[in-house]
Amino acid sequence: RIESILHLELGEYARSLGGKASLAVEEFSRALYRMAYTLISNMGRDPSGEIADVIAEYRRSGLRAGDVLDVLDVKKQVLISAFETAKLVVRTKEMLYKHKIKVKIGGKSIRG
């Protein structure tokens, strides 16, 4: 459920930015929405309705919504690690491009 709230907050934050940063934050927000959607769907519930309910409750109270306690610290660390990994991949690609290095991954050649 925390993913739904993060999706909402990051979406609003993305609108305050400009350029590529806005697009990157918005895409990360969408990824969080897809995570929430998939998790709720796998529980056999209506994802759209559940997410809407969580967001509505959050907007009303500003506090945790629902009867499920999220393992916030674990999810927070997973999201931080995912973001840091994505940054590392982008930096690596930029370095390969800058130095025009050729790398072979999975049988495919990638030239920087």
Tab-separated table of N, CA and C in Angstrom:
chain	number	residue	atom	x	y	z
A	1	ARG	N	0.802	-1.203	0.000
A	1	ARG	CA	0.000	0.000	0.000
A	1	ARG	C	0.843	1.265	0.000
A	2	ILE	N	2.020	1.167	0.559
A	2	ILE	CA	2.899	2.335	0.565
A	2	ILE	C	3.253	2.751	-0.857
A	3	GLU	N	3.290	1.786	-1.774
A	3	GLU	CA	3.610	2.098	-3.165
A	3	GLU	C	2.571	3.042	-3.762
A	4	SER	N	1.304	2.864	-3.378
A	4	SER	CA	0.238	3.727	-3.888
A	4	SER	C	0.443	5.167	-3.443
A	5	ILE	N	0.820	5.331	-2.190
A	5	ILE	CA	1.023	6.672	-1.645
A	5	ILE	C	2.277	7.305	-2.246
A	6	LEU	N	3.340	6.511	-2.383
A	6	LEU	CA	4.554	7.033	-3.013
A	6	LEU	C	4.284	7.428	-4.461
A	7	HIS	N	3.461	6.634	-5.151
A	7	HIS	CA	3.075	6.959	-6.527
A	7	HIS	C	2.407	8.334	-6.562
A	8	LEU	N	1.495	8.570	-5.647
A	8	LEU	CA	0.783	9.847	-5.581
A	8	LEU	C	1.751	10.999	-5.304
A	9	GLU	N	2.568	10.848	-4.265
A	9	GLU	CA	3.493	11.910	-3.862
A	9	GLU	C	4.538	12.203	-4.944
A	10	LEU	N	5.099	11.160	-5.534
A	10	LEU	CA	6.104	11.369	-6.577
A	10	LEU	C	5.499	11.980	-7.840
A	11	GLY	N	4.257	11.603	-8.144
A	11	GLY	CA	3.579	12.199	-9.297
A	11	GLY	C	3.406	13.699	-9.126
A	12	GLU	N	3.027	14.110	-7.907
A	12	GLU	CA	2.878	15.538	-7.627
A	12	GLU	C	4.239	16.240	-7.664
A	13	TYR	N	5.256	15.581	-7.125
A	13	TYR	CA	6.603	16.155	-7.132
A	13	TYR	C	7.125	16.305	-8.560
A	14	ALA	N	6.861	15.316	-9.401
A	14	ALA	CA	7.326	15.352	-10.795
A	14	ALA	C	6.758	16.558	-11.527
A	15	ARG	N	5.518	16.911	-11.215
A	15	ARG	CA	4.893	18.056	-11.874
A	15	ARG	C	5.554	19.380	-11.478
A	16	SER	N	6.270	19.387	-10.348
A	16	SER	CA	6.954	20.613	-9.923
A	16	SER	C	8.336	20.748	-10.564
A	17	LEU	N	8.805	19.686	-11.202
A	17	LEU	CA	10.116	19.705	-11.846
A	17	LEU	C	9.974	20.058	-13.316
A	18	GLY	N	11.084	20.124	-13.979
A	18	GLY	CA	11.047	20.365	-15.417
A	18	GLY	C	12.025	19.457	-16.129
A	19	GLY	N	11.853	19.326	-17.414
A	19	GLY	CA	12.797	18.592	-18.241
A	19	GLY	C	12.861	17.105	-17.965
A	20	LYS	N	14.082	16.560	-18.129
A	20	LYS	CA	14.295	15.122	-17.985
A	20	LYS	C	14.038	14.642	-16.564
A	21	ALA	N	14.340	15.478	-15.581
A	21	ALA	CA	14.119	15.084	-14.187
A	21	ALA	C	12.644	14.787	-13.951
A	22	SER	N	11.779	15.618	-14.506
A	22	SER	CA	10.336	15.410	-14.368
A	22	SER	C	9.913	14.079	-14.986
A	23	LEU	N	10.442	13.786	-16.169
A	23	LEU	CA	10.101	12.529	-16.843
A	23	LEU	C	10.599	11.322	-16.056
A	24	ALA	N	11.799	11.421	-15.500
A	24	ALA	CA	12.366	10.307	-14.737
A	24	ALA	C	11.558	10.037	-13.475
A	25	VAL	N	11.202	11.091	-12.752
A	25	VAL	CA	10.424	10.919	-11.519
A	25	VAL	C	9.036	10.390	-11.844
A	26	GLU	N	8.429	10.890	-12.907
A	26	GLU	CA	7.098	10.423	-13.309
A	26	GLU	C	7.125	8.943	-13.682
A	27	GLU	N	8.159	8.514	-14.387
A	27	GLU	CA	8.266	7.100	-14.769
A	27	GLU	C	8.476	6.219	-13.537
A	28	PHE	N	9.268	6.698	-12.580
A	28	PHE	CA	9.463	5.948	-11.339
A	28	PHE	C	8.143	5.849	-10.576
A	29	SER	N	7.365	6.930	-10.595
A	29	SER	CA	6.044	6.932	-9.968
A	29	SER	C	5.141	5.882	-10.615
A	30	ARG	N	5.184	5.804	-11.942
A	30	ARG	CA	4.376	4.794	-12.647
A	30	ARG	C	4.821	3.373	-12.298
A	31	ALA	N	6.119	3.189	-12.134
A	31	ALA	CA	6.634	1.864	-11.755
A	31	ALA	C	6.108	1.464	-10.383
A	32	LEU	N	6.044	2.408	-9.462
A	32	LEU	CA	5.495	2.119	-8.133
A	32	LEU	C	4.014	1.767	-8.226
A	33	TYR	N	3.288	2.479	-9.094
A	33	TYR	CA	1.875	2.168	-9.296
A	33	TYR	C	1.720	0.742	-9.814
A	34	ARG	N	2.572	0.375	-10.781
A	34	ARG	CA	2.494	-0.987	-11.331
A	34	ARG	C	2.805	-2.036	-10.261
A	35	MET	N	3.737	-1.710	-9.364
A	35	MET	CA	4.034	-2.629	-8.255
A	35	MET	C	2.800	-2.820	-7.388
A	36	ALA	N	2.173	-1.706	-6.994
A	36	ALA	CA	0.976	-1.774	-6.151
A	36	ALA	C	-0.135	-2.536	-6.865
A	37	TYR	N	-0.327	-2.235	-8.137
A	37	TYR	CA	-1.365	-2.883	-8.932
A	37	TYR	C	-1.150	-4.394	-8.972
A	38	THR	N	0.079	-4.805	-9.225
A	38	THR	CA	0.400	-6.229	-9.321
A	38	THR	C	0.219	-6.932	-7.982
A	39	LEU	N	0.705	-6.319	-6.909
A	39	LEU	CA	0.574	-6.930	-5.580
A	39	LEU	C	-0.887	-7.120	-5.195
A	40	ILE	N	-1.697	-6.091	-5.415
A	40	ILE	CA	-3.117	-6.171	-5.056
A	40	ILE	C	-3.833	-7.175	-5.952
A	41	SER	N	-3.502	-7.180	-7.227
A	41	SER	CA	-4.100	-8.127	-8.162
A	41	SER	C	-3.778	-9.567	-7.765
A	42	ASN	N	-2.536	-9.804	-7.330
A	42	ASN	CA	-2.129	-11.145	-6.911
A	42	ASN	C	-2.835	-11.598	-5.638
A	43	MET	N	-3.380	-10.647	-4.883
A	43	MET	CA	-4.158	-11.004	-3.687
A	43	MET	C	-5.604	-11.328	-4.046
A	44	GLY	N	-5.953	-11.192	-5.331
A	44	GLY	CA	-7.304	-11.509	-5.769
A	44	GLY	C	-8.287	-10.376	-5.543
A	45	ARG	N	-7.779	-9.174	-5.394
A	45	ARG	CA	-8.644	-8.015	-5.168
A	45	ARG	C	-8.647	-7.117	-6.399
A	46	ASP	N	-9.543	-6.131	-6.390
A	46	ASP	CA	-9.646	-5.167	-7.481
A	46	ASP	C	-8.571	-4.096	-7.295
A	47	PRO	N	-7.512	-4.124	-8.108
A	47	PRO	CA	-6.402	-3.191	-7.908
A	47	PRO	C	-6.794	-1.718	-8.025
A	48	SER	N	-7.573	-1.375	-9.030
A	48	SER	CA	-7.937	0.030	-9.229
A	48	SER	C	-8.730	0.564	-8.044
A	49	GLY	N	-9.688	-0.225	-7.583
A	49	GLY	CA	-10.501	0.183	-6.437
A	49	GLY	C	-9.696	0.291	-5.158
A	50	GLU	N	-8.830	-0.693	-4.918
A	50	GLU	CA	-7.991	-0.692	-3.708
A	50	GLU	C	-7.056	0.512	-3.696
A	51	ILE	N	-6.407	0.774	-4.818
A	51	ILE	CA	-5.476	1.901	-4.888
A	51	ILE	C	-6.226	3.211	-4.689
A	52	ALA	N	-7.380	3.336	-5.315
A	52	ALA	CA	-8.188	4.550	-5.142
A	52	ALA	C	-8.594	4.728	-3.682
A	53	ASP	N	-8.969	3.630	-3.013
A	53	ASP	CA	-9.348	3.701	-1.596
A	53	ASP	C	-8.177	4.129	-0.723
A	54	VAL	N	-7.004	3.563	-0.975
A	54	VAL	CA	-5.811	3.908	-0.190
A	54	VAL	C	-5.475	5.387	-0.368
A	55	ILE	N	-5.500	5.858	-1.605
A	55	ILE	CA	-5.173	7.262	-1.869
A	55	ILE	C	-6.212	8.185	-1.246
A	56	ALA	N	-7.481	7.822	-1.346
A	56	ALA	CA	-8.539	8.646	-0.746
A	56	ALA	C	-8.372	8.723	0.771
A	57	GLU	N	-8.086	7.600	1.406
A	57	GLU	CA	-7.886	7.586	2.859
A	57	GLU	C	-6.652	8.400	3.243
A	58	TYR	N	-5.601	8.285	2.466
A	58	TYR	CA	-4.380	9.048	2.729
A	58	TYR	C	-4.647	10.549	2.623
A	59	ARG	N	-5.399	10.942	1.609
A	59	ARG	CA	-5.723	12.369	1.446
A	59	ARG	C	-6.602	12.874	2.585
A	60	ARG	N	-7.504	12.017	3.064
A	60	ARG	CA	-8.370	12.422	4.181
A	60	ARG	C	-7.591	12.561	5.477
A	61	SER	N	-6.772	11.565	5.785
A	61	SER	CA	-6.141	11.520	7.105
A	61	SER	C	-4.658	11.876	7.102
A	62	GLY	N	-3.983	11.655	5.985
A	62	GLY	CA	-2.547	11.887	5.944
A	62	GLY	C	-1.766	10.819	6.684
A	63	LEU	N	-2.458	9.810	7.153
A	63	LEU	CA	-1.830	8.728	7.908
A	63	LEU	C	-1.910	7.433	7.129
A	64	ARG	N	-1.441	6.363	7.748
A	64	ARG	CA	-1.546	5.042	7.118
A	64	ARG	C	-3.004	4.702	6.854
A	65	ALA	N	-3.225	4.043	5.742
A	65	ALA	CA	-4.581	3.659	5.372
A	65	ALA	C	-4.700	2.148	5.359
A	66	GLY	N	-5.864	1.666	5.681
A	66	GLY	CA	-6.136	0.238	5.576
A	66	GLY	C	-5.745	-0.545	6.809
A	67	ASP	N	-5.970	-1.844	6.730
A	67	ASP	CA	-5.749	-2.717	7.875
A	67	ASP	C	-4.460	-3.517	7.755
A	68	VAL	N	-3.639	-3.220	6.746
A	68	VAL	CA	-2.391	-3.942	6.543
A	68	VAL	C	-1.234	-3.029	6.912
A	69	LEU	N	-0.363	-3.526	7.786
A	69	LEU	CA	0.814	-2.767	8.182
A	69	LEU	C	1.948	-3.116	7.229
A	70	ASP	N	2.410	-2.149	6.495
A	70	ASP	CA	3.509	-2.385	5.563
A	70	ASP	C	4.819	-2.516	6.314
A	71	VAL	N	5.692	-3.306	5.783
A	71	VAL	CA	7.037	-3.418	6.327
A	71	VAL	C	7.821	-2.268	5.691
A	72	LEU	N	7.599	-1.085	6.233
A	72	LEU	CA	8.083	0.145	5.619
A	72	LEU	C	9.594	0.178	5.457
A	73	ASP	N	10.330	-0.215	6.487
A	73	ASP	CA	11.790	-0.148	6.403
A	73	ASP	C	12.339	-1.035	5.292
A	74	VAL	N	11.769	-2.225	5.148
A	74	VAL	CA	12.233	-3.142	4.101
A	74	VAL	C	11.894	-2.580	2.724
A	75	LYS	N	10.661	-2.125	2.547
A	75	LYS	CA	10.255	-1.579	1.257
A	75	LYS	C	11.068	-0.334	0.917
A	76	LYS	N	11.318	0.488	1.925
A	76	LYS	CA	12.107	1.692	1.699
A	76	LYS	C	13.501	1.321	1.190
A	77	GLN	N	14.123	0.332	1.819
A	77	GLN	CA	15.463	-0.077	1.403
A	77	GLN	C	15.453	-0.691	0.007
A	78	VAL	N	14.427	-1.472	-0.308
A	78	VAL	CA	14.315	-2.065	-1.647
A	78	VAL	C	14.212	-0.965	-2.702
A	79	LEU	N	13.386	0.042	-2.440
A	79	LEU	CA	13.217	1.124	-3.405
A	79	LEU	C	14.490	1.955	-3.545
A	80	ILE	N	15.163	2.216	-2.430
A	80	ILE	CA	16.427	2.955	-2.485
A	80	ILE	C	17.450	2.169	-3.300
A	81	SER	N	17.532	0.868	-3.043
A	81	SER	CA	18.485	0.027	-3.781
A	81	SER	C	18.158	-0.011	-5.272
A	82	ALA	N	16.873	-0.093	-5.604
A	82	ALA	CA	16.464	-0.105	-7.015
A	82	ALA	C	16.844	1.202	-7.696
A	83	PHE	N	16.627	2.307	-7.010
A	83	PHE	CA	16.963	3.612	-7.574
A	83	PHE	C	18.469	3.748	-7.764
A	84	GLU	N	19.243	3.313	-6.765
A	84	GLU	CA	20.700	3.397	-6.864
A	84	GLU	C	21.231	2.506	-7.987
A	85	THR	N	20.619	1.339	-8.159
A	85	THR	CA	21.022	0.445	-9.245
A	85	THR	C	20.735	1.080	-10.602
A	86	ALA	N	19.575	1.702	-10.725
A	86	ALA	CA	19.227	2.371	-11.982
A	86	ALA	C	20.218	3.492	-12.290
A	87	LYS	N	20.597	4.259	-11.269
A	87	LYS	CA	21.588	5.324	-11.475
A	87	LYS	C	22.925	4.744	-11.915
A	88	LEU	N	23.311	3.613	-11.322
A	88	LEU	CA	24.579	2.974	-11.676
A	88	LEU	C	24.569	2.514	-13.131
A	89	VAL	N	23.452	1.947	-13.567
A	89	VAL	CA	23.332	1.493	-14.956
A	89	VAL	C	23.452	2.680	-15.911
A	90	VAL	N	22.782	3.776	-15.581
A	90	VAL	CA	22.847	4.964	-16.441
A	90	VAL	C	24.270	5.509	-16.493
A	91	ARG	N	24.932	5.581	-15.343
A	91	ARG	CA	26.315	6.079	-15.316
A	91	ARG	C	27.253	5.171	-16.113
A	92	THR	N	27.056	3.867	-15.977
A	92	THR	CA	27.898	2.920	-16.714
A	92	THR	C	27.707	3.101	-18.212
A	93	LYS	N	26.461	3.235	-18.626
A	93	LYS	CA	26.181	3.432	-20.050
A	93	LYS	C	26.807	4.733	-20.547
A	94	GLU	N	26.704	5.792	-19.736
A	94	GLU	CA	27.313	7.067	-20.123
A	94	GLU	C	28.828	6.938	-20.248
A	95	MET	N	29.445	6.185	-19.325
A	95	MET	CA	30.889	5.992	-19.369
A	95	MET	C	31.286	5.211	-20.626
A	96	LEU	N	30.543	4.155	-20.931
A	96	LEU	CA	30.829	3.372	-22.133
A	96	LEU	C	30.698	4.234	-23.381
A	97	TYR	N	29.678	5.063	-23.408
A	97	TYR	CA	29.456	5.935	-24.561
A	97	TYR	C	30.580	6.961	-24.688
A	98	LYS	N	30.953	7.548	-23.553
A	98	LYS	CA	31.988	8.583	-23.549
A	98	LYS	C	33.328	8.038	-24.043
A	99	HIS	N	33.669	6.837	-23.628
A	99	HIS	CA	34.961	6.260	-23.977
A	99	HIS	C	34.892	5.319	-25.179
A	100	LYS	N	33.701	5.250	-25.780
A	100	LYS	CA	33.480	4.421	-26.971
A	100	LYS	C	33.980	2.995	-26.775
A	101	ILE	N	33.552	2.407	-25.657
A	101	ILE	CA	33.948	1.041	-25.308
A	101	ILE	C	32.901	0.074	-25.853
A	102	LYS	N	33.369	-1.046	-26.400
A	102	LYS	CA	32.471	-2.071	-26.930
A	102	LYS	C	32.377	-3.200	-25.904
A	103	VAL	N	31.143	-3.576	-25.558
A	103	VAL	CA	30.900	-4.620	-24.564
A	103	VAL	C	29.976	-5.658	-25.178
A	104	LYS	N	30.216	-6.928	-24.854
A	104	LYS	CA	29.362	-8.006	-25.345
A	104	LYS	C	28.543	-8.533	-24.166
A	105	ILE	N	27.210	-8.420	-24.277
A	105	ILE	CA	26.302	-8.869	-23.222
A	105	ILE	C	25.273	-9.798	-23.843
A	106	GLY	N	25.207	-11.020	-23.324
A	106	GLY	CA	24.220	-11.979	-23.813
A	106	GLY	C	24.325	-12.233	-25.302
A	107	GLY	N	25.536	-12.244	-25.821
A	107	GLY	CA	25.726	-12.515	-27.237
A	107	GLY	C	25.533	-11.308	-28.142
A	108	LYS	N	25.134	-10.168	-27.567
A	108	LYS	CA	24.934	-8.960	-28.359
A	108	LYS	C	26.032	-7.956	-28.040
A	109	SER	N	26.563	-7.349	-29.062
A	109	SER	CA	27.588	-6.321	-28.874
A	109	SER	C	26.924	-4.975	-28.653
A	110	ILE	N	27.390	-4.285	-27.635
A	110	ILE	CA	26.891	-2.948	-27.335
A	110	ILE	C	28.080	-2.005	-27.418
A	111	ARG	N	27.965	-1.019	-28.243
A	111	ARG	CA	29.056	-0.058	-28.403
A	111	ARG	C	28.645	1.250	-27.747
A	112	GLY	N	29.557	1.766	-26.917
A	112	GLY	CA	29.312	3.024	-26.233
A	112	GLY	C	29.465	4.191	-27.146
